[in-house]
Amino acid sequence: MADYILTDQKKVATRDAYGKALVELGKEKPAIVVLDADLSQSTKTVNFAKAYPERFFNMGIAEQNLMGFAAGLAAAGKLPFASTFAVFATGRAFEQIRNSIAYPKLNVKIAATHAGLTVGEDGASHQAIEDLALMRALPNMTVLVPADAEETRQVVRAAAAHSGPVYIRLGRLAVPTLFSTEYTFTLGKANILREGTDVAIIANGLMVSEALKAAAELSSQQVGCTVVNCASLKPLDEETIISVAKTTGAVVTAEEHNIIGGLGSAVAEVLAEKYPVPLRRVGIKDTFGESGRPEELLIKYGLTAQDIVNAVQEVLKLK
Amino acid sequence: MLTAIRQMANQIRQDIIEMLVPAKSGHPGGSLSAADILAVLYFSVLKIDPQNPQWPDRDRFVLSKGHAAPVLYATLAEKGYFPREELLKLRQTGHFLQGHPDMQKVPGVDMSTGSLGQGISAAAGMALAGKIDKKSYRVYALLGDGELAEGLVWEAAMAAAHYRLDNLVAILDYNGLQIDGKNEEVMTIAPVAAKWQAFGWNVIEVDGHNVEQLLQAFEAAANHQGRPTIIIAKTVKGKGVSFMENQVGWHGSAPNAEQAEAALKELREEQ
Ligand SMILES: Cc1ncc(C[n+]2csc(CCOP(=O)(O)OP(=O)(O)O)c2C)c(N)n1
Ligand SMILES: [Mg+2]
């Protein structure tokens, strides 16, 4: 186990870590402006709004215009962070992101919260399960999915340092803080959290924590797991993916997203072309979510450590 | 100066016709209707430097009706951003003059456009940046009348008024036509002036082919404080080429060599 993995894992939502990171960065980078669409309390951009009211702009409930303004601000030299829920950012404003941000390669950071089923009680209309598929298919777009609060802090800084459009996927639910400040996120790089020779579990977002739990459980059954945190969904660290496929010969992916178009698909594409090994994808099985407590939804939709354990057992049979 | 601008508008119209022939596709109608507006902007109003297209303090121009790329390219070439000969390679594989404006490829293009409704939103964002940075540059955006059916136009209009972007000037190329017919047949946009007034904009109405009126309108817009301005410019789609004027069919098809010759003859006679 990597020594930056904490034993005392406090629960913090990645959206909260985002809100804090923005305030920190705002001091260092005067070019940062933050835009929201009437959800600043929920996306946590409210922290920035309080700290730097002259650099915060509420665009009202108008997500297309949120992206258009962000594009214009970036074209004129500002460093805009645009936030709203992931469903509205990538769905309602998809074509604004495509034509006004990604195509002209403008320096806009889209930090979308409330991604995935763990939105919970608000139900399927508010649970983005396809946002990564949409963003990943856009040329010029960088797509980042932090696993915890510390990684979010680093991802936000990396996004600000990178020149060009970035999509950051954040969650509503408080999730375990896995990493100490010793952890290092690098854009385009995956991190190997633990090594074993039987199977590689490649996860991102809140499923990293589940992957670590699954690996602990499997080790008691004498199954050695490599666990990879793939926060940089695009650019994807193909080298690490191929290397863990080589050392283990079997791969399981785990993500809080539709199995179509997200991490599972990205890994499948790389393996199919470059180093085919048996693969199982843990994720939302091409269905919309529903209202409910986040923890219950994760169980109902097959997104737990136990589901990863089951997938590992299946994939081992194919070796 | 008025005569010089009028002559430039005529030259831009000739360039538009000439460049569309080898391209074999493109949009003459909405390009010709905006030629006087762009001639006035680029040869009198805009503070720009063709030698330094990225000058941070320059005025910006966003062609929100991006399909009228030919009028923008012709104007930029006449202004010296790139050689006029390049115009003849419009839309060809590997050439920088894309079918719709690409800010990464074309010097002088301040925003990539083509998807209607998006340009005005980005232009407003640029104007907001100017306010934040306390710069004196101004941002201009040209809209089509059919484009006004896009919801995003009104999202942007509302926000520009909310943030008091008096450094933003929209110009409406009010030629009455879009692709499937007249505005009233496709989607009623009237009353246009009242809509913009209701959204909190300063509204000026002019003849979009009258250079003097356009100059006065831009000056009035520059002097107006606290609100963005829209100049509603009544125009004729296909203006300057008799057989293209008010013909919806000339929205998006290029003239052949023979038609171009006839068009150029008319334009030269007018010069
Ligand atoms: C979002 C979007 N929908 C559709 C089109 C296709 N389109 C290109 S031009 C046009 C008509 C535009 O009419 P108008 O705004 O009146 O332009 P003009 O008459 O000045 O050429 C349409 C529908 C587009 N470019 N963008
Ligand atoms: Mg029109």
Coordinates of C-alpha atoms and ligand atoms in Angstrom, one line a residue:
Chain A
M1 CA 0.0 0.0 0.0
A2 CA 1.2 3.4 -0.9
D3 CA 2.3 5.2 2.3
Y4 CA 0.3 8.3 1.4
I5 CA -3.0 6.4 2.0
L6 CA -4.5 7.5 5.3
T7 CA -5.7 5.2 8.0
D8 CA -8.0 7.8 9.5
Q9 CA -10.2 8.7 6.5
K10 CA -12.4 11.7 7.3
K11 CA -15.4 12.1 5.1
V12 CA -15.4 15.3 2.9
A13 CA -17.3 15.9 -0.3
T14 CA -15.2 16.7 -3.3
R15 CA -17.4 19.7 -3.9
D16 CA -16.4 21.1 -0.5
A17 CA -12.8 20.5 -1.3
Y18 CA -13.3 22.4 -4.6
G19 CA -14.9 25.3 -2.8
K20 CA -11.9 25.6 -0.5
A21 CA -9.3 25.1 -3.3
L22 CA -10.9 27.9 -5.3
V23 CA -10.5 30.4 -2.5
E24 CA -6.9 29.3 -2.0
L25 CA -6.2 29.7 -5.7
G26 CA -8.1 32.9 -6.0
K27 CA -5.4 34.6 -3.8
E28 CA -2.6 33.3 -6.0
K29 CA -4.2 33.9 -9.4
P30 CA -5.9 37.2 -9.8
A31 CA -7.0 36.2 -13.3
I32 CA -9.4 33.6 -11.8
V33 CA -13.1 34.5 -12.1
V34 CA -15.9 32.2 -11.0
L35 CA -19.3 31.8 -12.7
D36 CA -22.2 29.9 -11.4
A37 CA -25.9 29.4 -12.4
D38 CA -27.9 29.9 -9.2
L39 CA -26.4 26.9 -7.5
S40 CA -23.4 28.5 -5.7
Q41 CA -24.5 27.2 -2.3
S42 CA -24.5 23.6 -3.6
T43 CA -21.5 23.8 -5.9
K44 CA -19.6 25.6 -3.1
T45 CA -18.5 28.5 -5.3
V46 CA -20.2 30.6 -2.6
N47 CA -17.0 30.5 -0.7
F48 CA -15.2 32.2 -3.5
A49 CA -18.1 34.6 -3.9
K50 CA -17.7 35.7 -0.3
A51 CA -13.9 35.9 -0.5
Y52 CA -13.8 37.7 -3.9
P53 CA -17.2 39.2 -4.6
E54 CA -15.8 41.3 -7.4
R55 CA -14.6 38.2 -9.3
F56 CA -17.8 36.1 -8.9
F57 CA -20.6 36.3 -11.4
N58 CA -23.9 34.6 -11.1
M59 CA -25.3 34.0 -14.5
G60 CA -28.7 33.0 -13.3
I61 CA -30.4 29.8 -14.4
A62 CA -28.9 30.0 -17.9
E63 CA -26.2 27.3 -18.3
Q64 CA -25.7 27.9 -22.0
N65 CA -24.9 31.5 -21.3
L66 CA -22.7 30.4 -18.4
M67 CA -20.5 28.6 -20.9
G68 CA -20.7 31.4 -23.5
F69 CA -19.6 34.0 -21.0
A70 CA -16.8 31.8 -19.7
A71 CA -15.6 31.4 -23.3
G72 CA -15.6 35.2 -23.8
L73 CA -13.9 35.8 -20.5
A74 CA -11.2 33.3 -21.4
A75 CA -10.8 34.8 -24.9
A76 CA -10.1 38.1 -23.2
G77 CA -7.4 36.7 -20.9
K78 CA -9.3 35.7 -17.7
L79 CA -9.2 32.3 -16.1
P80 CA -12.8 31.3 -15.6
F81 CA -14.1 28.5 -13.5
A82 CA -17.8 27.7 -14.5
S83 CA -19.8 25.6 -12.1
T84 CA -23.2 24.1 -11.9
F85 CA -24.5 20.5 -11.6
A86 CA -22.9 18.0 -14.0
V87 CA -26.3 17.2 -15.7
F88 CA -26.8 20.8 -16.7
A89 CA -23.2 21.7 -17.4
T90 CA -22.6 18.9 -19.9
G91 CA -26.1 18.3 -21.0
R92 CA -27.9 21.6 -21.4
A93 CA -24.8 23.4 -22.4
F94 CA -23.0 20.6 -24.4
E95 CA -22.9 22.4 -27.6
Q96 CA -21.7 25.7 -26.1
I97 CA -18.9 23.7 -24.5
R98 CA -18.2 22.0 -27.9
N99 CA -18.3 25.0 -30.2
S100 CA -17.3 27.9 -27.9
I101 CA -14.8 26.3 -25.5
A102 CA -13.4 23.0 -26.8
Y103 CA -13.1 23.8 -30.5
P104 CA -11.4 27.2 -30.0
K105 CA -9.3 25.6 -27.1
L106 CA -10.3 28.3 -24.7
N107 CA -8.9 28.3 -21.2
V108 CA -12.2 27.5 -19.4
K109 CA -12.4 25.2 -16.4
I110 CA -15.8 23.5 -16.0
A111 CA -16.1 22.3 -12.5
A112 CA -19.3 20.3 -12.3
T113 CA -20.7 19.0 -9.0
H114 CA -23.5 16.5 -8.2
A115 CA -22.2 14.0 -10.7
G116 CA -23.4 10.4 -10.4
L117 CA -26.0 8.5 -8.5
T118 CA -24.8 9.8 -5.1
V119 CA -26.8 13.0 -5.7
G120 CA -29.4 10.8 -4.0
E121 CA -32.9 12.0 -3.2
D122 CA -33.2 14.5 -6.1
G123 CA -33.4 11.5 -8.4
A124 CA -32.5 10.7 -12.0
S125 CA -33.1 14.1 -13.5
H126 CA -30.2 15.4 -11.4
Q127 CA -27.9 12.4 -11.5
A128 CA -25.3 12.7 -14.3
I129 CA -24.3 9.3 -15.5
E130 CA -23.2 10.2 -19.0
D131 CA -21.2 13.4 -18.4
L132 CA -17.8 11.7 -18.8
A133 CA -18.8 10.1 -22.0
L134 CA -19.9 13.5 -23.4
M135 CA -16.7 15.4 -22.2
R136 CA -14.3 12.6 -23.2
A137 CA -15.5 12.6 -26.8
L138 CA -14.6 16.3 -27.2
P139 CA -11.2 17.0 -28.8
N140 CA -9.0 19.4 -26.8
M141 CA -10.9 18.6 -23.6
T142 CA -9.1 17.4 -20.5
V143 CA -11.3 15.3 -18.1
L144 CA -10.4 14.8 -14.4
V145 CA -12.2 12.8 -11.8
P146 CA -10.7 13.2 -8.4
A147 CA -11.3 10.5 -5.7
D148 CA -11.2 12.5 -2.5
A149 CA -10.7 16.0 -1.0
E150 CA -6.9 16.0 -1.3
E151 CA -6.9 14.9 -4.9
T152 CA -9.6 17.5 -5.6
R153 CA -7.4 20.2 -4.2
Q154 CA -4.5 19.1 -6.4
V155 CA -6.7 18.6 -9.5
V156 CA -8.1 22.1 -9.2
R157 CA -4.6 23.5 -9.1
A158 CA -3.5 21.3 -12.0
A159 CA -6.5 22.5 -14.0
A160 CA -5.6 26.1 -13.4
A161 CA -2.0 25.5 -14.3
H162 CA -3.0 23.8 -17.6
S163 CA -3.7 25.9 -20.6
G164 CA -6.9 24.8 -22.2
P165 CA -10.4 23.5 -21.5
V166 CA -10.8 21.1 -18.5
Y167 CA -13.8 19.3 -17.1
I168 CA -13.6 18.4 -13.4
R169 CA -16.1 15.9 -12.1
L170 CA -17.2 16.5 -8.4
G171 CA -19.6 14.8 -6.1
R172 CA -22.2 15.9 -3.6
L173 CA -21.7 13.1 -1.1
A174 CA -19.1 13.2 1.6
V175 CA -16.5 10.5 0.8
P176 CA -13.5 9.2 2.7
T177 CA -10.4 11.3 2.4
L178 CA -7.9 8.6 1.2
F179 CA -4.8 10.6 0.6
S180 CA -2.4 12.7 2.7
T181 CA -0.7 15.7 1.3
E182 CA 2.2 13.4 0.3
Y183 CA 0.0 12.1 -2.6
T184 CA 0.8 13.7 -5.9
F185 CA -1.7 14.1 -8.7
T186 CA -0.1 14.6 -12.1
L187 CA -2.2 15.4 -15.2
G188 CA -2.1 12.5 -17.6
K189 CA -0.8 10.1 -15.0
A190 CA -2.5 7.3 -13.0
N191 CA -1.4 6.4 -9.5
I192 CA -0.8 2.8 -8.4
L193 CA -2.1 2.7 -4.9
R194 CA -1.4 -0.9 -4.1
E195 CA 0.3 -3.8 -5.9
G196 CA -0.7 -7.4 -6.4
T197 CA -0.1 -9.9 -9.3
D198 CA -3.5 -11.5 -9.8
V199 CA -5.8 -8.7 -11.0
A200 CA -5.7 -4.9 -11.5
I201 CA -8.6 -2.8 -10.4
I202 CA -8.7 0.5 -12.2
A203 CA -11.1 3.0 -10.6
N204 CA -11.7 6.7 -10.2
G205 CA -13.9 9.0 -8.2
L206 CA -15.6 7.6 -5.2
M207 CA -15.1 4.0 -6.5
V208 CA -11.4 4.3 -5.6
S209 CA -12.2 3.9 -2.0
E210 CA -14.4 0.9 -2.8
A211 CA -11.6 -0.6 -4.9
L212 CA -9.2 -0.4 -1.9
K213 CA -11.8 -2.1 0.3
A214 CA -12.3 -4.8 -2.3
A215 CA -8.5 -5.3 -2.5
A216 CA -8.3 -5.7 1.2
E217 CA -11.1 -8.2 1.2
L218 CA -9.6 -10.1 -1.7
S219 CA -6.2 -10.3 -0.1
S220 CA -7.7 -12.2 2.8
Q221 CA -8.8 -14.7 0.1
Q222 CA -5.2 -14.9 -1.2
V223 CA -6.0 -12.8 -4.3
G224 CA -3.4 -10.1 -4.9
C225 CA -4.8 -6.9 -6.4
T226 CA -3.2 -3.9 -8.0
V227 CA -5.3 -0.9 -7.5
V228 CA -4.9 2.0 -9.9
N229 CA -6.5 5.5 -9.3
C230 CA -7.2 6.9 -12.8
A231 CA -8.2 10.4 -12.0
S232 CA -6.9 11.7 -15.3
L233 CA -9.5 10.1 -17.5
K234 CA -8.3 12.2 -20.4
P235 CA -5.4 12.3 -21.2
L236 CA -5.4 8.6 -20.2
D237 CA -2.2 7.0 -18.8
E238 CA -2.1 4.2 -21.3
E239 CA 1.4 3.2 -20.2
T240 CA 0.3 2.4 -16.7
I241 CA -2.9 0.6 -17.8
I242 CA -0.9 -1.6 -20.2
S243 CA 1.8 -2.2 -17.6
V244 CA -0.7 -3.4 -14.9
A245 CA -2.5 -5.5 -17.5
K246 CA 0.8 -7.2 -18.3
T247 CA 1.7 -7.9 -14.7
T248 CA -1.8 -9.2 -13.6
G249 CA -3.4 -10.5 -16.8
A250 CA -6.9 -9.4 -15.7
V251 CA -8.6 -6.0 -15.3
V252 CA -11.7 -4.7 -13.5
T253 CA -12.7 -1.1 -13.9
A254 CA -14.9 0.7 -11.4
E255 CA -16.7 4.0 -11.8
E256 CA -19.8 5.9 -10.7
H257 CA -20.9 6.4 -14.4
N258 CA -22.6 4.6 -17.1
I259 CA -20.4 1.6 -18.3
I260 CA -20.9 3.2 -21.7
G261 CA -18.4 6.0 -22.4
G262 CA -16.5 6.4 -19.2
L263 CA -13.5 4.9 -17.5
G264 CA -14.5 1.3 -18.3
S265 CA -14.9 2.1 -22.0
A266 CA -11.6 4.1 -22.1
V267 CA -9.7 1.2 -20.5
A268 CA -11.4 -1.4 -22.8
E269 CA -10.4 0.7 -25.8
V270 CA -6.7 0.7 -24.7
L271 CA -6.6 -3.0 -23.8
A272 CA -8.5 -4.2 -26.9
E273 CA -6.0 -2.5 -29.2
K274 CA -2.8 -2.8 -27.3
Y275 CA -2.8 -5.7 -24.8
P276 CA -6.1 -7.7 -24.6
V277 CA -6.8 -9.3 -21.3
P278 CA -10.0 -10.4 -19.6
L279 CA -12.0 -7.3 -18.4
R280 CA -15.0 -6.7 -16.3
R281 CA -16.6 -3.2 -15.9
V282 CA -18.3 -2.2 -12.6
G283 CA -20.5 0.8 -13.2
I284 CA -24.0 1.9 -13.9
K285 CA -25.4 -0.6 -16.3
D286 CA -26.9 1.7 -18.9
T287 CA -29.9 2.7 -16.8
F288 CA -31.0 6.0 -15.2
G289 CA -30.9 6.3 -11.4
E290 CA -33.7 7.1 -9.0
S291 CA -34.4 8.8 -5.7
G292 CA -33.0 7.4 -2.6
R293 CA -30.2 7.6 0.0
P294 CA -26.8 7.6 -1.8
E295 CA -25.5 4.6 0.1
E296 CA -28.6 2.6 -0.7
L297 CA -28.4 3.6 -4.4
L298 CA -24.8 2.5 -4.6
I299 CA -25.8 -0.9 -3.4
K300 CA -28.9 -1.1 -5.6
Y301 CA -26.9 -0.1 -8.7
G302 CA -24.0 -2.4 -8.1
L303 CA -21.3 0.1 -7.1
T304 CA -19.8 -1.3 -3.9
A305 CA -16.7 -3.1 -2.8
Q306 CA -18.6 -6.3 -2.9
D307 CA -19.6 -5.7 -6.6
I308 CA -15.9 -5.2 -7.3
V309 CA -15.0 -8.4 -5.5
N310 CA -17.6 -10.3 -7.5
A311 CA -16.3 -8.8 -10.8
V312 CA -12.7 -9.9 -9.8
Q313 CA -13.8 -13.4 -9.2
E314 CA -15.5 -13.5 -12.6
V315 CA -12.6 -12.1 -14.4
L316 CA -10.2 -14.5 -12.7
K317 CA -12.1 -17.4 -14.2
L318 CA -11.4 -16.0 -17.6
K319 CA -7.6 -15.9 -17.1
Chain B
M1 CA -14.3 59.5 -45.4
L2 CA -17.9 58.6 -46.2
T3 CA -17.0 58.0 -49.8
A4 CA -14.0 55.9 -48.9
I5 CA -16.1 53.7 -46.6
R6 CA -18.7 53.3 -49.3
Q7 CA -16.1 52.3 -51.8
M8 CA -14.6 49.9 -49.3
A9 CA -18.0 48.3 -48.8
N10 CA -18.3 47.9 -52.6
Q11 CA -14.9 46.3 -52.7
I12 CA -15.8 43.9 -49.9
R13 CA -18.9 42.9 -51.9
Q14 CA -16.8 42.2 -54.9
D15 CA -14.4 40.1 -52.8
I16 CA -17.3 38.1 -51.4
I17 CA -18.5 37.3 -54.9
E18 CA -15.0 36.4 -56.1
M19 CA -14.2 34.2 -53.2
L20 CA -17.4 32.2 -53.3
V21 CA -16.9 31.1 -56.9
P22 CA -13.9 28.7 -56.4
A23 CA -15.3 27.7 -53.0
K24 CA -18.5 26.5 -54.8
S25 CA -20.4 26.9 -51.5
G26 CA -20.9 29.5 -48.8
H27 CA -23.3 32.2 -47.9
P28 CA -23.6 35.3 -50.2
G29 CA -26.9 36.7 -49.0
G30 CA -26.1 37.4 -45.4
S31 CA -22.6 38.4 -46.3
L32 CA -23.7 41.1 -48.8
S33 CA -26.3 42.5 -46.4
A34 CA -23.6 43.1 -43.7
A35 CA -20.9 44.6 -46.0
D36 CA -21.6 48.3 -45.1
I37 CA -21.7 47.4 -41.4
L38 CA -18.3 45.7 -41.5
A39 CA -16.8 48.5 -43.7
V40 CA -17.9 51.1 -41.1
L41 CA -16.7 49.0 -38.2
Y42 CA -13.3 48.1 -39.6
F43 CA -12.5 51.3 -41.4
S44 CA -13.7 53.8 -38.9
V45 CA -14.9 52.5 -35.6
L46 CA -12.7 49.6 -34.3
K47 CA -9.5 50.4 -32.5
I48 CA -7.4 47.6 -33.9
D49 CA -4.0 46.9 -35.3
P50 CA -3.7 44.4 -38.2
Q51 CA 0.0 44.1 -37.4
N52 CA -0.8 42.9 -33.9
P53 CA -4.1 40.9 -34.0
Q54 CA -3.7 39.8 -30.4
W55 CA -3.2 43.3 -29.0
P56 CA -4.8 42.9 -25.5
D57 CA -6.4 46.4 -25.6
R58 CA -8.0 46.1 -29.0
D59 CA -11.7 46.4 -29.7
R60 CA -13.2 43.0 -30.4
F61 CA -15.6 42.0 -33.1
V62 CA -17.6 38.7 -32.9
L63 CA -19.5 37.5 -36.0
S64 CA -22.3 35.8 -34.1
K65 CA -23.9 35.0 -37.5
G66 CA -20.8 33.0 -38.3
H67 CA -22.1 31.8 -41.7
A68 CA -21.4 35.3 -43.0
A69 CA -17.7 34.4 -42.8
P70 CA -17.0 35.7 -46.3
V71 CA -17.8 39.3 -45.4
L72 CA -15.5 39.0 -42.4
Y73 CA -12.6 37.4 -44.3
A74 CA -13.0 40.0 -47.1
T75 CA -12.9 42.8 -44.6
L76 CA -9.9 41.4 -42.7
A77 CA -8.0 40.9 -46.0
E78 CA -8.8 44.5 -47.1
K79 CA -7.7 45.7 -43.7
G80 CA -4.3 43.9 -44.1
Y81 CA -4.6 40.9 -41.7
F82 CA -3.6 38.6 -44.6
P83 CA -3.2 38.8 -48.3
R84 CA -6.3 39.2 -50.5
E85 CA -5.2 36.2 -52.7
E86 CA -5.9 33.9 -49.7
L87 CA -9.6 34.7 -50.1
L88 CA -9.7 32.5 -53.2
K89 CA -8.9 29.5 -51.2
L90 CA -11.9 29.8 -48.9
R91 CA -13.2 26.4 -47.6
Q92 CA -10.4 24.4 -49.3
T93 CA -8.9 21.4 -47.5
G94 CA -5.9 22.5 -45.5
H95 CA -6.5 26.2 -45.9
F96 CA -6.9 28.5 -42.9
L97 CA -10.1 30.1 -44.1
Q98 CA -12.6 27.7 -42.7
G99 CA -16.3 27.7 -43.7
H100 CA -17.1 29.4 -40.4
P101 CA -14.7 31.7 -38.4
D102 CA -12.0 29.9 -36.5
M103 CA -10.1 32.1 -34.0
Q104 CA -7.2 29.6 -33.8
K105 CA -6.6 29.8 -37.5
V106 CA -7.5 33.2 -38.9
P107 CA -5.6 36.3 -37.7
G108 CA -8.1 39.0 -36.7
V109 CA -10.9 36.6 -35.8
D110 CA -11.7 37.2 -32.1
M111 CA -14.1 34.3 -31.6
S112 CA -14.9 31.1 -33.3
T113 CA -18.5 31.1 -34.4
G114 CA -21.0 29.2 -36.6
S115 CA -23.4 27.9 -34.1
L116 CA -26.0 30.6 -34.0
G117 CA -26.6 32.3 -30.6
Q118 CA -23.2 31.5 -29.2
G119 CA -21.3 34.5 -30.5
I120 CA -23.3 37.2 -28.6
S121 CA -22.9 35.2 -25.4
A122 CA -19.1 35.0 -25.8
A123 CA -19.0 38.7 -26.8
A124 CA -20.8 39.6 -23.6
G125 CA -18.2 37.6 -21.7
M126 CA -15.4 39.6 -23.3
A127 CA -17.2 42.8 -22.4
L128 CA -17.4 41.6 -18.8
A129 CA -13.6 40.9 -18.9
G130 CA -13.1 44.4 -20.1
K131 CA -15.1 45.8 -17.1
I132 CA -13.3 43.5 -14.6
D133 CA -9.9 44.7 -16.0
K134 CA -11.0 48.3 -16.2
K135 CA -10.0 48.4 -19.9
S136 CA -11.5 50.8 -22.3
Y137 CA -11.8 48.4 -25.2
R138 CA -15.3 47.8 -26.7
V139 CA -16.9 44.6 -28.0
Y140 CA -19.1 44.4 -31.1
A141 CA -21.2 41.5 -32.2
L142 CA -23.2 41.1 -35.4
L143 CA -26.4 39.1 -35.1
G144 CA -28.8 37.7 -37.7
D145 CA -32.5 38.2 -37.4
G146 CA -33.2 34.5 -37.7
E147 CA -30.6 34.0 -35.0
L148 CA -32.9 35.9 -32.6
A149 CA -35.0 32.7 -32.2
E150 CA -32.1 31.1 -30.3
G151 CA -32.8 31.2 -26.5
L152 CA -29.2 31.8 -25.8
V153 CA -29.4 35.2 -27.4
W154 CA -31.9 36.3 -24.8
E155 CA -29.9 34.7 -21.9
A156 CA -27.0 36.8 -23.1
A157 CA -29.1 39.9 -23.5
M158 CA -30.5 39.6 -20.0
A159 CA -27.0 39.0 -18.5
A160 CA -25.4 41.9 -20.5
A161 CA -28.0 44.3 -19.1
H162 CA -27.7 42.9 -15.6
Y163 CA -23.9 43.5 -15.6
R164 CA -24.4 46.9 -17.2
L165 CA -22.1 46.1 -20.1
D166 CA -22.2 49.5 -21.9
N167 CA -18.9 48.5 -23.6
L168 CA -20.9 45.9 -25.6
V169 CA -22.6 46.8 -28.9
A170 CA -24.7 44.3 -30.8
I171 CA -25.7 45.0 -34.4
L172 CA -28.7 43.3 -35.9
D173 CA -28.5 42.5 -39.6
Y174 CA -32.3 42.9 -40.0
N175 CA -32.7 41.6 -43.5
G176 CA -36.0 39.9 -42.9
L177 CA -34.9 36.5 -44.3
Q178 CA -33.4 33.3 -43.0
I179 CA -33.2 29.9 -44.6
D180 CA -36.7 28.5 -44.8
G181 CA -38.2 31.9 -45.7
K182 CA -39.1 35.2 -44.2
N183 CA -38.8 35.7 -40.4
E184 CA -42.6 35.9 -40.0
E185 CA -43.1 32.6 -41.9
V186 CA -40.4 30.7 -39.9
M187 CA -40.7 32.3 -36.5
T188 CA -42.0 35.8 -35.7
I189 CA -39.4 38.0 -34.1
A190 CA -41.3 41.3 -34.2
P191 CA -41.5 43.6 -32.3
V192 CA -37.7 43.5 -32.3
A193 CA -36.9 46.9 -30.8
A194 CA -39.5 46.5 -28.0
K195 CA -38.0 43.1 -27.1
W196 CA -34.5 44.5 -26.7
Q197 CA -35.8 47.6 -24.8
A198 CA -37.7 45.2 -22.5
F199 CA -34.4 43.4 -21.9
G200 CA -32.8 46.6 -20.7
W201 CA -30.8 47.6 -23.8
N202 CA -30.3 50.9 -25.4
V203 CA -31.9 50.6 -28.9
I204 CA -30.9 52.5 -32.0
E205 CA -32.6 51.9 -35.4
V206 CA -30.8 52.7 -38.6
D207 CA -30.7 52.0 -42.3
G208 CA -27.9 49.3 -42.4
H209 CA -26.7 50.5 -45.8
N210 CA -26.4 54.1 -44.9
V211 CA -22.8 54.7 -43.8
E212 CA -23.6 58.1 -42.2
Q213 CA -26.4 56.7 -40.1
L214 CA -24.2 53.7 -39.0
L215 CA -21.3 56.0 -38.0
Q216 CA -23.7 58.1 -35.9
A217 CA -25.2 55.1 -34.3
F218 CA -21.8 53.7 -33.3
E219 CA -20.9 57.1 -31.8
A220 CA -24.2 57.2 -29.9
A221 CA -23.6 53.7 -28.6
A222 CA -20.1 54.7 -27.4
N223 CA -21.5 57.6 -25.5
H224 CA -24.3 55.6 -23.9
Q225 CA -23.6 54.7 -20.3
G226 CA -25.0 52.0 -18.1
R227 CA -26.6 49.8 -20.7
P228 CA -25.5 47.7 -23.7
T229 CA -26.6 49.0 -27.1
I230 CA -28.2 47.2 -30.0
I231 CA -28.1 48.9 -33.4
I232 CA -31.0 47.5 -35.4
A233 CA -29.8 47.8 -38.9
K234 CA -32.5 47.4 -41.5
T235 CA -30.8 45.7 -44.5
V236 CA -31.5 43.9 -47.7
K237 CA -30.3 40.4 -48.0
G238 CA -28.0 40.1 -51.0
K239 CA -27.6 43.9 -51.2
G240 CA -25.7 45.2 -54.2
V241 CA -26.4 42.3 -56.6
S242 CA -29.8 42.8 -58.1
F243 CA -30.6 39.2 -58.7
M244 CA -29.6 38.2 -55.2
E245 CA -31.5 41.0 -53.4
N246 CA -34.3 39.7 -51.1
Q247 CA -34.0 36.2 -52.6
V248 CA -34.0 33.6 -49.9
G249 CA -32.4 31.1 -52.3
W250 CA -29.1 33.1 -52.2
H251 CA -28.7 32.5 -48.4
G252 CA -26.4 29.6 -48.8
S253 CA -25.5 28.9 -52.4
A254 CA -22.5 30.2 -54.3
P255 CA -22.7 31.9 -57.6
N256 CA -21.2 30.1 -60.6
A257 CA -18.6 31.9 -62.8
E258 CA -21.2 33.4 -65.1
Q259 CA -23.4 34.7 -62.3
A260 CA -20.4 36.0 -60.5
E261 CA -19.4 38.0 -63.7
A262 CA -22.8 39.5 -63.8
A263 CA -22.7 40.4 -60.1
L264 CA -19.2 41.9 -60.4
K265 CA -20.3 44.0 -63.4
E266 CA -23.1 45.5 -61.4
L267 CA -20.9 46.2 -58.4
R268 CA -18.1 47.8 -60.6
E269 CA -20.7 50.0 -62.3
E270 CA -21.9 51.2 -58.9
Q271 CA -18.3 52.0 -57.8
Ligands
LIG1 C1 -27.5 26.7 -33.8 C2 -27.6 26.7 -35.3 N1 -28.7 26.2 -35.9 C3 -28.8 26.2 -37.2 C4 -27.8 26.7 -38.0 C5 -28.0 26.7 -39.5 N2 -28.1 28.0 -40.1 C6 -27.1 28.7 -40.7 S1 -27.6 30.2 -41.2 C7 -29.2 30.0 -40.7 C8 -30.2 31.1 -40.9 C9 -29.7 32.3 -40.3 O1 -30.6 33.4 -40.6 P1 -30.2 34.8 -40.1 O2 -29.8 34.8 -38.7 O3 -31.4 35.7 -40.5 O4 -28.9 35.2 -41.0 P2 -28.8 36.1 -42.3 O5 -30.1 36.3 -42.9 O6 -28.2 37.3 -41.8 O7 -27.9 35.3 -43.2 C10 -29.3 28.7 -40.1 C11 -30.6 28.2 -39.7 C12 -26.7 27.2 -37.4 N3 -25.6 27.7 -38.1 N4 -26.6 27.3 -36.0
MG2 MG -31.7 37.2 -41.8

